[in-house]
């Protein structure tokens, strides 16, 4: 496939390309251009040229185009979901949810377009003020491979509705579905140059976007370590920066929780997308009074997960997205065994057999008695490994939940409103779920505290963050 710059499909200025592989089979399923710094420059110029016309449209006119774009994506959702499964690895059901999720986001922003107004402030004899919102200009977006389509939606929906134009870089292992979607948006009426797509490596294309003086705001989603690099590169030119980084979400299961429901929630919360979700349940704390039946229910559910090529029917979990990720997970679990930092109750190895040998599969893994301070609890574990620790009471649960440098999401499973109030007040996170985990609706703001990032996506707040106020002072 080709990049999209100024509405035109184009190769890289260097002529280079890279291959995209199916993580379930290792087969090459497509190629994308290895973009250069000059390609980023051309995309920024195209976005700037398109900016004036796009900003002049009313919010409602832009909203109508987003509605049309969402409808066009919905119409092609089956083909898009298939392609997403083939490049990312997730089961077709999850890929379908993700593509529909993209359409939901555009529709949410298109829906709020009718209700945007400014403010009038009367200052008596001094005069009157009128406050309106205007777009920031050219914005940049850097996307990870775990939820490439959904996160593209989180950034394009509010940025475009607010009247900005975009230069977007997909992750190197998952550019294909995003490029297809950008093409569909163009066919649905998004003017040329409003959304530009530059593919390639983080070191070349990502860094050129981060450093570009022509980009007014950059929204980056990815690992905490990369986020720090991006923060340093983006300093200067008064660029606004949103960093959506890693997480190590705690799930606290109290002694009054519905055991079956909580075990189900933990399995979905951890193994959805093969554990490669920023808000996945990465540390589970269960009250000692129910630990034994709860862990039994958990193990049974984990062992019942059907793992395989995401295109297969009734598959619950696909491969990891890339071999480096699988090897990182394997190394972490080996560390648990070697250092005696917990008991690997099920899983704990790659999947064996001919059907799996060329893919990047790892068995869904449960570790009980995870040792406080172990790597499994300290680092962001971005794969299908669930560490469980027993707690004596809620005080300990909250203490352990906060014993991390991350603070993205957290959940408590209980029927007691007193527990809910304490967790909501005391656990450091951007979202607290009660008796569920993982869901991030477009209607509410989302983002982290501590090293999980800064800034918010989604909700009315994200739309406002892609614009700035301008005041007219009428002196009488
Ligand atoms: P990553 O940091 O390796 O890459 C993310 C993007 O940054 C990719 O497009 C990559 O090419 C680019 N990149 C890499 N090096 C760069 C550089 N030096 N300069 C500029 N760009 C560069 O992350 P990943 O492995 O693709 O994604 C997984 C991570 O993303 C996890 O930590 C996960 O928790 C996080 N994540 C966070 C959220 C959130 O909303 N907080 C959502 C999804 C994923």
PDB file of C-alpha atoms in Angstrom, residues 101-102 104-106 108-109 150 154 268 279 430-433 436-447 456-460 462:
ATOM      1  CA  UNK A 101     -15.393   1.460  17.661  1.00  0.00           C
ATOM      2  CA  UNK A 102     -13.642   3.757  15.170  1.00  0.00           C
ATOM      3  CA  UNK A 104     -18.563   5.113  17.010  1.00  0.00           C
ATOM      4  CA  UNK A 105     -15.920   7.717  17.808  1.00  0.00           C
ATOM      5  CA  UNK A 106     -16.458   9.675  14.583  1.00  0.00           C
ATOM      6  CA  UNK A 108     -19.819  10.742  18.780  1.00  0.00           C
ATOM      7  CA  UNK A 109     -17.824  13.774  17.634  1.00  0.00           C
ATOM      8  CA  UNK A 150      -9.359   2.630  17.711  1.00  0.00           C
ATOM      9  CA  UNK A 154      -9.361   8.792  19.360  1.00  0.00           C
ATOM     10  CA  UNK A 268     -11.492 -10.721  29.600  1.00  0.00           C
ATOM     11  CA  UNK A 279      -5.836  -0.762  30.367  1.00  0.00           C
ATOM     12  CA  UNK A 430      -7.549   8.195  35.321  1.00  0.00           C
ATOM     13  CA  UNK A 431     -10.535   5.822  35.385  1.00  0.00           C
ATOM     14  CA  UNK A 432     -11.946   3.559  38.108  1.00  0.00           C
ATOM     15  CA  UNK A 433     -14.335   0.801  37.080  1.00  0.00           C
ATOM     16  CA  UNK A 436     -15.989  -4.279  35.191  1.00  0.00           C
ATOM     17  CA  UNK A 437     -12.659  -3.428  33.596  1.00  0.00           C
ATOM     18  CA  UNK A 438     -11.206  -2.370  30.239  1.00  0.00           C
ATOM     19  CA  UNK A 439     -14.064  -0.477  28.582  1.00  0.00           C
ATOM     20  CA  UNK A 440     -13.140   3.019  27.367  1.00  0.00           C
ATOM     21  CA  UNK A 441     -16.203   4.748  25.885  1.00  0.00           C
ATOM     22  CA  UNK A 442     -15.654   7.726  23.538  1.00  0.00           C
ATOM     23  CA  UNK A 443     -18.110   9.814  25.576  1.00  0.00           C
ATOM     24  CA  UNK A 444     -15.845  10.259  28.642  1.00  0.00           C
ATOM     25  CA  UNK A 445     -12.312  11.615  29.017  1.00  0.00           C
ATOM     26  CA  UNK A 446      -9.527   9.034  29.138  1.00  0.00           C
ATOM     27  CA  UNK A 447      -5.892   9.318  30.169  1.00  0.00           C
ATOM     28  CA  UNK A 456      -6.817  13.460  27.994  1.00  0.00           C
ATOM     29  CA  UNK A 457      -8.435  11.892  24.955  1.00  0.00           C
ATOM     30  CA  UNK A 458     -12.130  11.315  24.240  1.00  0.00           C
ATOM     31  CA  UNK A 459     -15.169  13.205  25.466  1.00  0.00           C
ATOM     32  CA  UNK A 460     -16.039  16.845  24.982  1.00  0.00           C
ATOM     33  CA  UNK A 462     -10.651  16.219  23.871  1.00  0.00           C
TER      34      UNK A 462
END
